[in-house]
PDB file of C-alpha atoms in Angstrom:
ATOM      1  CA  MET A   1      -9.398 -26.295  -1.257  1.00 45.00           C
ATOM      2  CA  LYS A   2     -11.351 -23.173  -0.401  1.00 52.00           C
ATOM      3  CA  ASN A   3     -14.048 -23.081   2.235  1.00 56.00           C
ATOM      4  CA  HIS A   4     -16.711 -20.879   0.676  1.00 64.00           C
ATOM      5  CA  LYS A   5     -18.234 -19.755   3.970  1.00 77.00           C
ATOM      6  CA  MET A   6     -18.392 -16.020   4.493  1.00 87.00           C
ATOM      7  CA  TYR A   7     -17.256 -15.460   8.080  1.00 91.00           C
ATOM      8  CA  GLU A   8     -19.048 -12.840  10.166  1.00 92.00           C
ATOM      9  CA  SER A   9     -18.423 -11.070  13.445  1.00 94.00           C
ATOM     10  CA  ASP A  10     -20.762 -13.347  15.420  1.00 96.00           C
ATOM     11  CA  ASP A  11     -18.962 -16.553  14.361  1.00 94.00           C
ATOM     12  CA  LYS A  12     -16.773 -18.235  16.950  1.00 95.00           C
ATOM     13  CA  MET A  13     -13.110 -17.446  16.426  1.00 95.00           C
ATOM     14  CA  ILE A  14     -12.249 -21.091  17.059  1.00 94.00           C
ATOM     15  CA  SER A  15     -14.506 -22.032  14.111  1.00 92.00           C
ATOM     16  CA  LEU A  16     -12.370 -19.971  11.739  1.00 91.00           C
ATOM     17  CA  ILE A  17      -9.257 -21.825  12.843  1.00 91.00           C
ATOM     18  CA  ARG A  18     -10.889 -25.244  12.695  1.00 90.00           C
ATOM     19  CA  ASP A  19     -12.028 -24.555   9.137  1.00 88.00           C
ATOM     20  CA  ASN A  20      -8.799 -22.863   8.027  1.00 87.00           C
ATOM     21  CA  TYR A  21      -5.753 -23.601  10.160  1.00 86.00           C
ATOM     22  CA  ASN A  22      -3.584 -21.508   7.828  1.00 81.00           C
ATOM     23  CA  ILE A  23      -5.033 -18.278   9.271  1.00 87.00           C
ATOM     24  CA  LEU A  24      -3.095 -18.885  12.491  1.00 87.00           C
ATOM     25  CA  GLN A  25      -0.204 -16.787  11.184  1.00 84.00           C
ATOM     26  CA  SER A  26      -2.651 -14.023  10.273  1.00 88.00           C
ATOM     27  CA  LEU A  27      -3.900 -13.975  13.864  1.00 92.00           C
ATOM     28  CA  GLY A  28      -0.359 -13.279  15.009  1.00 90.00           C
ATOM     29  CA  SER A  29       0.095 -10.505  12.462  1.00 93.00           C
ATOM     30  CA  PHE A  30      -3.057  -8.807  13.724  1.00 94.00           C
ATOM     31  CA  GLY A  31      -1.731  -9.103  17.263  1.00 93.00           C
ATOM     32  CA  ILE A  32      -4.413 -11.574  18.333  1.00 94.00           C
ATOM     33  CA  SER A  33      -3.220 -13.961  21.053  1.00 93.00           C
ATOM     34  CA  LEU A  34      -4.555 -17.487  21.454  1.00 93.00           C
ATOM     35  CA  GLY A  35      -6.513 -18.589  24.507  1.00 93.00           C
ATOM     36  CA  PHE A  36      -9.787 -16.862  23.565  1.00 93.00           C
ATOM     37  CA  GLY A  37     -12.045 -19.818  24.410  1.00 94.00           C
ATOM     38  CA  ASP A  38     -15.413 -19.838  22.629  1.00 94.00           C
ATOM     39  CA  LYS A  39     -15.633 -16.080  22.119  1.00 96.00           C
ATOM     40  CA  THR A  40     -16.907 -14.613  18.871  1.00 96.00           C
ATOM     41  CA  VAL A  41     -14.744 -12.832  16.328  1.00 96.00           C
ATOM     42  CA  ARG A  42     -16.149  -9.496  17.475  1.00 96.00           C
ATOM     43  CA  GLU A  43     -15.488 -10.241  21.152  1.00 97.00           C
ATOM     44  CA  VAL A  44     -11.912 -11.364  20.508  1.00 96.00           C
ATOM     45  CA  CYS A  45     -11.123  -8.394  18.253  1.00 95.00           C
ATOM     46  CA  GLU A  46     -12.616  -5.838  20.643  1.00 96.00           C
ATOM     47  CA  GLU A  47     -10.796  -7.311  23.634  1.00 95.00           C
ATOM     48  CA  GLN A  48      -7.463  -7.342  21.799  1.00 94.00           C
ATOM     49  CA  GLY A  49      -7.772  -3.927  20.131  1.00 94.00           C
ATOM     50  CA  VAL A  50      -8.244  -5.107  16.540  1.00 95.00           C
ATOM     51  CA  ASP A  51     -10.787  -3.574  14.165  1.00 96.00           C
ATOM     52  CA  THR A  52     -13.326  -6.344  13.505  1.00 96.00           C
ATOM     53  CA  TYR A  53     -14.362  -5.218  10.021  1.00 94.00           C
ATOM     54  CA  THR A  54     -10.746  -5.014   8.824  1.00 95.00           C
ATOM     55  CA  PHE A  55      -9.865  -8.377  10.350  1.00 95.00           C
ATOM     56  CA  LEU A  56     -12.809 -10.078   8.620  1.00 93.00           C
ATOM     57  CA  ALA A  57     -12.059  -8.297   5.344  1.00 92.00           C
ATOM     58  CA  VAL A  58      -8.536  -9.732   5.284  1.00 93.00           C
ATOM     59  CA  VAL A  59      -9.581 -13.185   6.509  1.00 92.00           C
ATOM     60  CA  ASN A  60     -12.477 -13.582   4.070  1.00 91.00           C
ATOM     61  CA  PHE A  61     -10.300 -12.328   1.226  1.00 90.00           C
ATOM     62  CA  THR A  62      -7.318 -14.573   1.952  1.00 88.00           C
ATOM     63  CA  ILE A  63      -9.464 -17.656   2.542  1.00 84.00           C
ATOM     64  CA  ASN A  64     -11.962 -17.359  -0.296  1.00 79.00           C
ATOM     65  CA  GLY A  65     -11.229 -14.194  -2.241  1.00 77.00           C
ATOM     66  CA  TYR A  66     -14.323 -12.368  -0.967  1.00 73.00           C
ATOM     67  CA  ARG A  67     -14.182  -8.638  -1.644  1.00 69.00           C
ATOM     68  CA  GLU A  68     -16.751  -7.407   0.836  1.00 62.00           C
ATOM     69  CA  PHE A  69     -14.126  -4.860   1.907  1.00 58.00           C
ATOM     70  CA  GLU A  70     -14.913  -2.743  -1.144  1.00 60.00           C
ATOM     71  CA  ASP A  71     -16.396  -0.278   1.351  1.00 68.00           C
ATOM     72  CA  ALA A  72     -12.839   0.922   1.864  1.00 71.00           C
ATOM     73  CA  ASP A  73     -14.004   3.768   4.106  1.00 79.00           C
ATOM     74  CA  ARG A  74     -14.740   1.203   6.831  1.00 86.00           C
ATOM     75  CA  LEU A  75     -11.273  -0.309   6.770  1.00 91.00           C
ATOM     76  CA  SER A  76      -8.986   0.649   9.634  1.00 94.00           C
ATOM     77  CA  ILE A  77      -5.687   1.848   8.166  1.00 94.00           C
ATOM     78  CA  PRO A  78      -3.845   1.527  11.531  1.00 95.00           C
ATOM     79  CA  THR A  79      -5.038  -2.094  11.753  1.00 95.00           C
ATOM     80  CA  LEU A  80      -3.847  -2.814   8.196  1.00 95.00           C
ATOM     81  CA  LEU A  81      -0.494  -1.180   8.931  1.00 95.00           C
ATOM     82  CA  HIS A  82      -0.047  -3.302  12.050  1.00 95.00           C
ATOM     83  CA  TYR A  83      -0.929  -6.434  10.086  1.00 95.00           C
ATOM     84  CA  LEU A  84       1.532  -5.689   7.259  1.00 95.00           C
ATOM     85  CA  LYS A  85       4.378  -4.637   9.574  1.00 95.00           C
ATOM     86  CA  ALA A  86       3.962  -7.728  11.755  1.00 94.00           C
ATOM     87  CA  SER A  87       3.845  -9.911   8.632  1.00 93.00           C
ATOM     88  CA  HIS A  88       7.174  -8.425   7.545  1.00 94.00           C
ATOM     89  CA  ASP A  89       8.673  -9.135  10.964  1.00 94.00           C
ATOM     90  CA  TYR A  90       7.435 -12.722  10.859  1.00 93.00           C
ATOM     91  CA  TYR A  91       8.822 -13.305   7.400  1.00 92.00           C
ATOM     92  CA  ILE A  92      12.199 -11.583   7.847  1.00 94.00           C
ATOM     93  CA  ASP A  93      12.946 -12.608  11.425  1.00 94.00           C
ATOM     94  CA  PHE A  94      11.470 -16.115  11.457  1.00 93.00           C
ATOM     95  CA  GLU A  95      10.334 -17.657   8.165  1.00 92.00           C
ATOM     96  CA  LEU A  96      13.390 -16.891   6.013  1.00 93.00           C
ATOM     97  CA  PRO A  97      15.996 -17.944   8.625  1.00 95.00           C
ATOM     98  CA  PHE A  98      13.936 -21.037   9.515  1.00 94.00           C
ATOM     99  CA  ILE A  99      13.820 -22.327   5.935  1.00 92.00           C
ATOM    100  CA  ARG A 100      17.538 -21.650   5.448  1.00 92.00           C
ATOM    101  CA  LYS A 101      18.288 -23.657   8.578  1.00 93.00           C
ATOM    102  CA  GLU A 102      16.148 -26.508   7.218  1.00 91.00           C
ATOM    103  CA  LEU A 103      18.026 -26.410   3.917  1.00 88.00           C
ATOM    104  CA  LEU A 104      21.386 -26.557   5.690  1.00 88.00           C
ATOM    105  CA  GLU A 105      20.282 -29.613   7.646  1.00 87.00           C
ATOM    106  CA  ALA A 106      18.869 -31.334   4.560  1.00 85.00           C
ATOM    107  CA  LEU A 107      21.765 -30.638   2.172  1.00 83.00           C
ATOM    108  CA  ASP A 108      25.307 -31.889   1.994  1.00 77.00           C
ATOM    109  CA  GLU A 109      27.312 -28.663   2.147  1.00 72.00           C
ATOM    110  CA  LYS A 110      30.260 -30.400   0.484  1.00 76.00           C
ATOM    111  CA  ASP A 111      28.185 -30.943  -2.642  1.00 75.00           C
ATOM    112  CA  ASN A 112      28.526 -28.213  -5.289  1.00 77.00           C
ATOM    113  CA  LEU A 113      24.858 -28.438  -6.227  1.00 77.00           C
ATOM    114  CA  ALA A 114      23.886 -27.992  -2.599  1.00 80.00           C
ATOM    115  CA  ARG A 115      25.973 -24.823  -2.388  1.00 83.00           C
ATOM    116  CA  LEU A 116      24.279 -23.489  -5.535  1.00 83.00           C
ATOM    117  CA  ILE A 117      20.868 -24.186  -4.012  1.00 84.00           C
ATOM    118  CA  LEU A 118      21.825 -22.215  -0.916  1.00 86.00           C
ATOM    119  CA  LYS A 119      23.049 -19.391  -3.142  1.00 87.00           C
ATOM    120  CA  ILE A 120      19.705 -19.288  -4.972  1.00 86.00           C
ATOM    121  CA  TYR A 121      17.869 -19.225  -1.673  1.00 88.00           C
ATOM    122  CA  ASP A 122      20.060 -16.442  -0.291  1.00 90.00           C
ATOM    123  CA  GLU A 123      19.453 -14.356  -3.424  1.00 87.00           C
ATOM    124  CA  TYR A 124      15.729 -14.907  -3.045  1.00 87.00           C
ATOM    125  CA  ALA A 125      15.795 -13.955   0.640  1.00 90.00           C
ATOM    126  CA  HIS A 126      17.823 -10.834  -0.152  1.00 91.00           C
ATOM    127  CA  SER A 127      15.315  -9.684  -2.786  1.00 87.00           C
ATOM    128  CA  ILE A 128      12.367 -10.217  -0.434  1.00 89.00           C
ATOM    129  CA  ILE A 129      14.049  -8.378   2.423  1.00 92.00           C
ATOM    130  CA  ASN A 130      14.915  -5.441   0.139  1.00 90.00           C
ATOM    131  CA  HIS A 131      11.322  -5.272  -1.080  1.00 88.00           C
ATOM    132  CA  MET A 132       9.940  -5.251   2.449  1.00 91.00           C
ATOM    133  CA  ARG A 133      12.514  -2.766   3.714  1.00 92.00           C
ATOM    134  CA  TYR A 134      11.494  -0.407   0.896  1.00 90.00           C
ATOM    135  CA  GLU A 135       7.890  -0.584   2.079  1.00 91.00           C
ATOM    136  CA  GLU A 136       8.983   0.066   5.651  1.00 92.00           C
ATOM    137  CA  LYS A 137      11.136   3.031   4.622  1.00 90.00           C
ATOM    138  CA  MET A 138       8.857   4.667   2.047  1.00 88.00           C
ATOM    139  CA  VAL A 139       5.297   3.331   2.067  1.00 90.00           C
ATOM    140  CA  PHE A 140       4.449   2.889   5.743  1.00 92.00           C
ATOM    141  CA  PRO A 141       5.811   6.326   6.857  1.00 91.00           C
ATOM    142  CA  TYR A 142       3.895   7.928   3.973  1.00 89.00           C
ATOM    143  CA  VAL A 143       0.657   6.288   5.145  1.00 90.00           C
ATOM    144  CA  GLU A 144       1.350   7.426   8.703  1.00 91.00           C
ATOM    145  CA  GLN A 145       1.661  10.984   7.367  1.00 88.00           C
ATOM    146  CA  LEU A 146      -1.738  10.596   5.711  1.00 87.00           C
ATOM    147  CA  LEU A 147      -3.172   9.483   9.040  1.00 89.00           C
ATOM    148  CA  ASP A 148      -1.942  12.829  10.392  1.00 85.00           C
ATOM    149  CA  ASP A 149      -3.751  14.594   7.493  1.00 76.00           C
ATOM    150  CA  SER A 150      -0.473  15.453   5.806  1.00 73.00           C
ATOM    151  CA  VAL A 151      -0.085  15.219   2.029  1.00 67.00           C
ATOM    152  CA  SER A 152       3.298  14.408   0.509  1.00 64.00           C
ATOM    153  CA  LEU A 153       4.089  16.155  -2.761  1.00 60.00           C
ATOM    154  CA  ASN A 154       6.848  13.688  -3.638  1.00 67.00           C
ATOM    155  CA  TYR A 155       5.077  10.357  -3.185  1.00 75.00           C
ATOM    156  CA  ASP A 156       1.726   8.628  -3.553  1.00 79.00           C
ATOM    157  CA  ILE A 157       0.430   5.083  -3.297  1.00 83.00           C
ATOM    158  CA  ASP A 158       0.325   4.675  -7.086  1.00 79.00           C
ATOM    159  CA  THR A 159       4.099   5.114  -7.163  1.00 78.00           C
ATOM    160  CA  PHE A 160       4.311   2.064  -4.920  1.00 77.00           C
ATOM    161  CA  SER A 161       1.636   0.160  -6.833  1.00 74.00           C
ATOM    162  CA  LYS A 162       3.438   0.533 -10.182  1.00 69.00           C
ATOM    163  CA  HIS A 163       6.522  -1.195  -8.769  1.00 64.00           C
ATOM    164  CA  HIS A 164       4.657  -3.642  -6.584  1.00 63.00           C
ATOM    165  CA  GLY A 165       4.648  -7.304  -7.463  1.00 60.00           C
ATOM    166  CA  GLN A 166       5.591 -10.716  -6.286  1.00 57.00           C
ATOM    167  CA  THR A 167       9.275 -11.608  -6.133  1.00 60.00           C
ATOM    168  CA  SER A 168       8.881 -15.368  -5.870  1.00 62.00           C
ATOM    169  CA  SER A 169      10.427 -16.499  -9.197  1.00 67.00           C
ATOM    170  CA  LYS A 170      13.645 -17.607  -7.461  1.00 69.00           C
ATOM    171  CA  LEU A 171      11.601 -19.618  -4.984  1.00 74.00           C
ATOM    172  CA  ARG A 172       9.890 -21.470  -7.827  1.00 77.00           C
ATOM    173  CA  GLU A 173      13.293 -22.097  -9.396  1.00 78.00           C
ATOM    174  CA  LEU A 174      14.591 -23.438  -6.082  1.00 79.00           C
ATOM    175  CA  LYS A 175      11.690 -25.885  -5.721  1.00 81.00           C
ATOM    176  CA  SER A 176      12.133 -27.111  -9.266  1.00 81.00           C
ATOM    177  CA  ILE A 177      15.854 -27.766  -8.855  1.00 80.00           C
ATOM    178  CA  ILE A 178      15.397 -29.669  -5.594  1.00 79.00           C
ATOM    179  CA  ILE A 179      12.623 -31.829  -7.033  1.00 81.00           C
ATOM    180  CA  LYS A 180      14.253 -32.544 -10.375  1.00 77.00           C
ATOM    181  CA  TYR A 181      17.972 -32.709  -9.722  1.00 71.00           C
ATOM    182  CA  LEU A 182      18.806 -33.354  -6.088  1.00 69.00           C
ATOM    183  CA  PRO A 183      18.941 -37.067  -5.266  1.00 63.00           C
ATOM    184  CA  SER A 184      18.824 -38.106  -1.631  1.00 63.00           C
ATOM    185  CA  ASP A 185      17.729 -41.017   0.529  1.00 64.00           C
ATOM    186  CA  GLY A 186      16.742 -41.931   4.057  1.00 63.00           C
ATOM    187  CA  LEU A 187      16.756 -39.205   6.683  1.00 64.00           C
ATOM    188  CA  ARG A 188      18.122 -36.576   4.288  1.00 72.00           C
ATOM    189  CA  ASN A 189      15.238 -37.222   1.895  1.00 77.00           C
ATOM    190  CA  ASN A 190      12.722 -36.784   4.710  1.00 84.00           C
ATOM    191  CA  LYS A 191      14.313 -33.481   5.672  1.00 85.00           C
ATOM    192  CA  LEU A 192      14.266 -32.281   2.060  1.00 85.00           C
ATOM    193  CA  THR A 193      10.611 -33.233   1.724  1.00 87.00           C
ATOM    194  CA  ALA A 194       9.732 -31.349   4.912  1.00 89.00           C
ATOM    195  CA  THR A 195      11.727 -28.331   3.698  1.00 89.00           C
ATOM    196  CA  LEU A 196       9.968 -28.402   0.327  1.00 89.00           C
ATOM    197  CA  TYR A 197       6.624 -28.423   2.103  1.00 90.00           C
ATOM    198  CA  ASP A 198       7.640 -25.323   4.061  1.00 90.00           C
ATOM    199  CA  ILE A 199       8.895 -23.634   0.884  1.00 88.00           C
ATOM    200  CA  TYR A 200       5.530 -24.234  -0.791  1.00 88.00           C
ATOM    201  CA  ASN A 201       3.744 -22.764   2.225  1.00 87.00           C
ATOM    202  CA  CYS A 202       6.153 -19.840   2.184  1.00 86.00           C
ATOM    203  CA  GLU A 203       5.370 -19.185  -1.489  1.00 85.00           C
ATOM    204  CA  ASP A 204       1.624 -19.302  -0.818  1.00 86.00           C
ATOM    205  CA  TRP A 205       2.016 -16.912   2.100  1.00 87.00           C
ATOM    206  CA  LEU A 206       4.040 -14.460   0.040  1.00 87.00           C
ATOM    207  CA  ALA A 207       1.439 -14.470  -2.746  1.00 86.00           C
ATOM    208  CA  GLN A 208      -1.305 -13.938  -0.168  1.00 88.00           C
ATOM    209  CA  HIS A 209       0.608 -11.067   1.432  1.00 90.00           C
ATOM    210  CA  ALA A 210       1.080  -9.373  -1.959  1.00 88.00           C
ATOM    211  CA  ASP A 211      -2.621  -9.816  -2.783  1.00 89.00           C
ATOM    212  CA  VAL A 212      -3.694  -8.199   0.499  1.00 91.00           C
ATOM    213  CA  GLU A 213      -1.485  -5.209  -0.305  1.00 91.00           C
ATOM    214  CA  GLU A 214      -2.731  -4.967  -3.893  1.00 89.00           C
ATOM    215  CA  GLU A 215      -6.431  -5.639  -3.342  1.00 89.00           C
ATOM    216  CA  ILE A 216      -7.085  -4.175   0.117  1.00 91.00           C
ATOM    217  CA  PHE A 217      -4.264  -1.905   1.300  1.00 92.00           C
ATOM    218  CA  ILE A 218      -3.548   0.062  -1.891  1.00 90.00           C
ATOM    219  CA  PRO A 219      -7.236   0.817  -2.738  1.00 89.00           C
ATOM    220  CA  ALA A 220      -7.839   1.905   0.868  1.00 89.00           C
ATOM    221  CA  ILE A 221      -4.851   4.272   0.755  1.00 90.00           C
ATOM    222  CA  ARG A 222      -6.026   5.713  -2.587  1.00 87.00           C
ATOM    223  CA  LYS A 223      -9.343   6.639  -0.958  1.00 86.00           C
ATOM    224  CA  MET A 224      -7.519   8.059   2.025  1.00 85.00           C
ATOM    225  CA  GLU A 225      -5.355  10.200  -0.274  1.00 83.00           C
ATOM    226  CA  GLN A 226      -8.476  11.565  -1.924  1.00 79.00           C
ATOM    227  CA  ARG A 227     -10.016  12.498   1.427  1.00 77.00           C
ATOM    228  CA  VAL A 228      -6.864  14.166   2.720  1.00 76.00           C
ATOM    229  CA  ARG A 229      -6.295  16.096  -0.507  1.00 72.00           C
ATOM    230  CA  GLN A 230      -9.917  17.174  -0.631  1.00 68.00           C
ATOM    231  CA  SER A 231      -9.617  18.353   2.948  1.00 64.00           C
ATOM    232  CA  ASP A 232      -6.455  20.242   2.025  1.00 60.00           C
ATOM    233  CA  VAL A 233      -8.230  21.948  -0.875  1.00 58.00           C
ATOM    234  CA  THR A 234     -11.188  22.808   1.375  1.00 58.00           C
ATOM    235  CA  VAL A 235      -8.874  24.492   3.871  1.00 57.00           C
ATOM    236  CA  LYS A 236      -7.248  26.506   1.099  1.00 59.00           C
ATOM    237  CA  ILE A 237     -10.627  27.603  -0.235  1.00 58.00           C
ATOM    238  CA  SER A 238     -11.713  28.571   3.266  1.00 58.00           C
ATOM    239  CA  ASN A 239      -8.558  30.621   3.708  1.00 59.00           C
ATOM    240  CA  MET A 240      -9.167  32.332   0.386  1.00 55.00           C
ATOM    241  CA  ILE A 241     -12.728  33.248   1.371  1.00 52.00           C
ATOM    242  CA  LYS A 242     -11.664  34.540   4.782  1.00 55.00           C
ATOM    243  CA  GLN A 243      -8.688  36.423   3.426  1.00 53.00           C
ATOM    244  CA  SER A 244      -9.048  40.155   3.853  1.00 45.00           C
ATOM    245  CA  PRO A 245      -7.760  42.447   1.103  1.00 47.00           C
ATOM    246  CA  ASP A 246      -6.170  44.543   3.847  1.00 45.00           C
ATOM    247  CA  ASN A 247      -3.921  41.623   4.832  1.00 42.00           C
ATOM    248  CA  SER A 248      -2.512  40.916   1.385  1.00 50.00           C
ATOM    249  CA  GLU A 249      -1.389  42.739  -1.679  1.00 68.00           C
ATOM    250  CA  ALA A 250      -4.392  43.171  -3.988  1.00 84.00           C
ATOM    251  CA  LEU A 251      -4.346  41.864  -7.542  1.00 91.00           C
ATOM    252  CA  SER A 252      -4.439  44.345 -10.385  1.00 93.00           C
ATOM    253  CA  ASP A 253      -7.143  44.142 -13.033  1.00 92.00           C
ATOM    254  CA  ARG A 254      -4.549  42.921 -15.532  1.00 94.00           C
ATOM    255  CA  GLU A 255      -3.423  40.160 -13.168  1.00 94.00           C
ATOM    256  CA  LYS A 256      -7.042  39.059 -12.786  1.00 94.00           C
ATOM    257  CA  GLU A 257      -7.327  38.911 -16.587  1.00 94.00           C
ATOM    258  CA  VAL A 258      -4.224  36.731 -16.700  1.00 95.00           C
ATOM    259  CA  ILE A 259      -5.734  34.389 -14.104  1.00 94.00           C
ATOM    260  CA  VAL A 260      -8.962  34.074 -16.094  1.00 92.00           C
ATOM    261  CA  SER A 261      -6.976  33.314 -19.236  1.00 92.00           C
ATOM    262  CA  LEU A 262      -4.887  30.669 -17.424  1.00 92.00           C
ATOM    263  CA  VAL A 263      -7.995  29.051 -15.993  1.00 90.00           C
ATOM    264  CA  GLN A 264      -9.425  28.861 -19.501  1.00 89.00           C
ATOM    265  CA  GLY A 265      -6.367  26.856 -20.541  1.00 89.00           C
ATOM    266  CA  MET A 266      -4.450  29.455 -22.546  1.00 92.00           C
ATOM    267  CA  THR A 267      -0.680  29.279 -23.001  1.00 94.00           C
ATOM    268  CA  ASN A 268       1.565  32.235 -22.258  1.00 94.00           C
ATOM    269  CA  LYS A 269       1.701  33.056 -25.996  1.00 95.00           C
ATOM    270  CA  GLU A 270      -2.082  32.863 -26.324  1.00 94.00           C
ATOM    271  CA  ILE A 271      -2.539  35.108 -23.266  1.00 94.00           C
ATOM    272  CA  ALA A 272      -0.077  37.621 -24.710  1.00 94.00           C
ATOM    273  CA  ASP A 273      -1.965  37.739 -28.015  1.00 93.00           C
ATOM    274  CA  HIS A 274      -5.330  37.917 -26.249  1.00 92.00           C
ATOM    275  CA  LEU A 275      -4.321  40.803 -23.968  1.00 93.00           C
ATOM    276  CA  PHE A 276      -2.024  42.538 -26.513  1.00 92.00           C
ATOM    277  CA  ILE A 277       1.021  42.305 -24.269  1.00 95.00           C
ATOM    278  CA  SER A 278       4.375  40.540 -24.597  1.00 95.00           C
ATOM    279  CA  VAL A 279       5.069  37.016 -23.421  1.00 94.00           C
ATOM    280  CA  ASN A 280       7.649  38.385 -20.952  1.00 94.00           C
ATOM    281  CA  THR A 281       4.958  40.620 -19.454  1.00 95.00           C
ATOM    282  CA  VAL A 282       2.668  37.595 -19.064  1.00 95.00           C
ATOM    283  CA  ILE A 283       5.455  35.734 -17.250  1.00 94.00           C
ATOM    284  CA  THR A 284       5.999  38.733 -14.954  1.00 95.00           C
ATOM    285  CA  HIS A 285       2.286  38.883 -14.164  1.00 94.00           C
ATOM    286  CA  ARG A 286       2.281  35.160 -13.357  1.00 94.00           C
ATOM    287  CA  ARG A 287       5.204  35.577 -10.964  1.00 93.00           C
ATOM    288  CA  ASN A 288       3.430  38.439  -9.213  1.00 93.00           C
ATOM    289  CA  ILE A 289       0.213  36.432  -8.972  1.00 93.00           C
ATOM    290  CA  ALA A 290       2.051  33.475  -7.427  1.00 90.00           C
ATOM    291  CA  ARG A 291       3.810  35.768  -4.955  1.00 90.00           C
ATOM    292  CA  LYS A 292       0.637  37.574  -3.900  1.00 90.00           C
ATOM    293  CA  LEU A 293      -1.626  34.524  -3.653  1.00 89.00           C
ATOM    294  CA  GLN A 294       0.957  31.879  -2.756  1.00 85.00           C
ATOM    295  CA  ILE A 295      -0.747  29.676  -5.359  1.00 87.00           C
ATOM    296  CA  HIS A 296       1.400  28.060  -8.027  1.00 82.00           C
ATOM    297  CA  SER A 297      -0.751  25.360  -9.610  1.00 81.00           C
ATOM    298  CA  PRO A 298      -3.420  25.727 -12.330  1.00 83.00           C
ATOM    299  CA  ALA A 299      -5.868  23.843 -10.074  1.00 79.00           C
ATOM    300  CA  GLY A 300      -5.252  26.278  -7.241  1.00 82.00           C
ATOM    301  CA  LEU A 301      -5.760  29.288  -9.503  1.00 87.00           C
ATOM    302  CA  THR A 302      -8.967  27.723 -10.813  1.00 86.00           C
ATOM    303  CA  ILE A 303     -10.287  27.394  -7.261  1.00 82.00           C
ATOM    304  CA  TYR A 304      -9.281  30.988  -6.521  1.00 85.00           C
ATOM    305  CA  ALA A 305     -11.010  32.250  -9.677  1.00 86.00           C
ATOM    306  CA  ILE A 306     -14.236  30.363  -8.859  1.00 84.00           C
ATOM    307  CA  VAL A 307     -14.333  31.434  -5.199  1.00 81.00           C
ATOM    308  CA  ASN A 308     -13.673  35.079  -6.105  1.00 85.00           C
ATOM    309  CA  ASN A 309     -16.226  35.106  -8.937  1.00 85.00           C
ATOM    310  CA  LEU A 310     -13.672  35.746 -11.654  1.00 89.00           C
ATOM    311  CA  VAL A 311     -15.127  32.869 -13.672  1.00 85.00           C
ATOM    312  CA  ASP A 312     -18.333  30.858 -13.717  1.00 79.00           C
ATOM    313  CA  ILE A 313     -17.695  27.222 -12.826  1.00 70.00           C
ATOM    314  CA  SER A 314     -20.246  26.100 -15.444  1.00 67.00           C
ATOM    315  CA  SER A 315     -18.108  27.659 -18.165  1.00 69.00           C
ATOM    316  CA  LEU A 316     -15.024  25.618 -17.274  1.00 69.00           C
ATOM    317  CA  ASN A 317     -14.035  22.220 -18.641  1.00 66.00           C
ATOM    318  CA  LEU A 318     -13.059  20.584 -15.327  1.00 57.00           C
TER     319      LEU A 318
END
């Protein structure tokens, strides 16, 4: 049952835990150690090097679904990265092995059905580990590059988002099989019940982890991409403005005409017809333009044309 209180920085940290004991694992993922007495959320976060706004955004979202973090500019990407990486470590190094150990103790390994249950669990664990390792190999390093104001041409957060999703179907299958088809009694039944409880908690945690990535992390990285790319474009424009004709090979009048035509959206054939030249000549001009300006994209040429007064921005369909 959800507690519909919206937690704020001046609330006591102990109050959050009393109301919602399941955030204890989140504290560990943020790197927050216990033993903070009656200090407020802000005091605990500041003392332990955690961004308060980001911590509360994740906590209020995971507890009650609050989306006050929609001011993504205030979210700390390093704090989110730490949280997600530590969550992976917890899941891979502790939670998965712990549940497997519980299953081994609760099942009769000589029973064929028990062996099949372990096989299902191992397949599930393998899929989760692969998913998390992909994030650690591709997504997290990419975000760290963004933090260094570097833009990757081969990857973006939407590539991750399109393939992002929960991988808990095998876990649901495992629960169903244990409940429906695995008879047991006495101590073994108690162990199975305890294991099932942990599997349910594990499933809830995985869904929560995926939601934080989808609803907080991915939107924040999209905004970060926009800022970094805008900054990159600004630098290029600045370089264009500062560029001295003496330091580069000047464009011919015909090459400028080709640029204007490209910016207006013409194809090579349309440019050739418009300027009464051959298509091969248009292609040659385009190669020379790219070589002289070191600009290869239509967007870059558009910026160049605007900055150098070759076209009026109001006349373009941007």
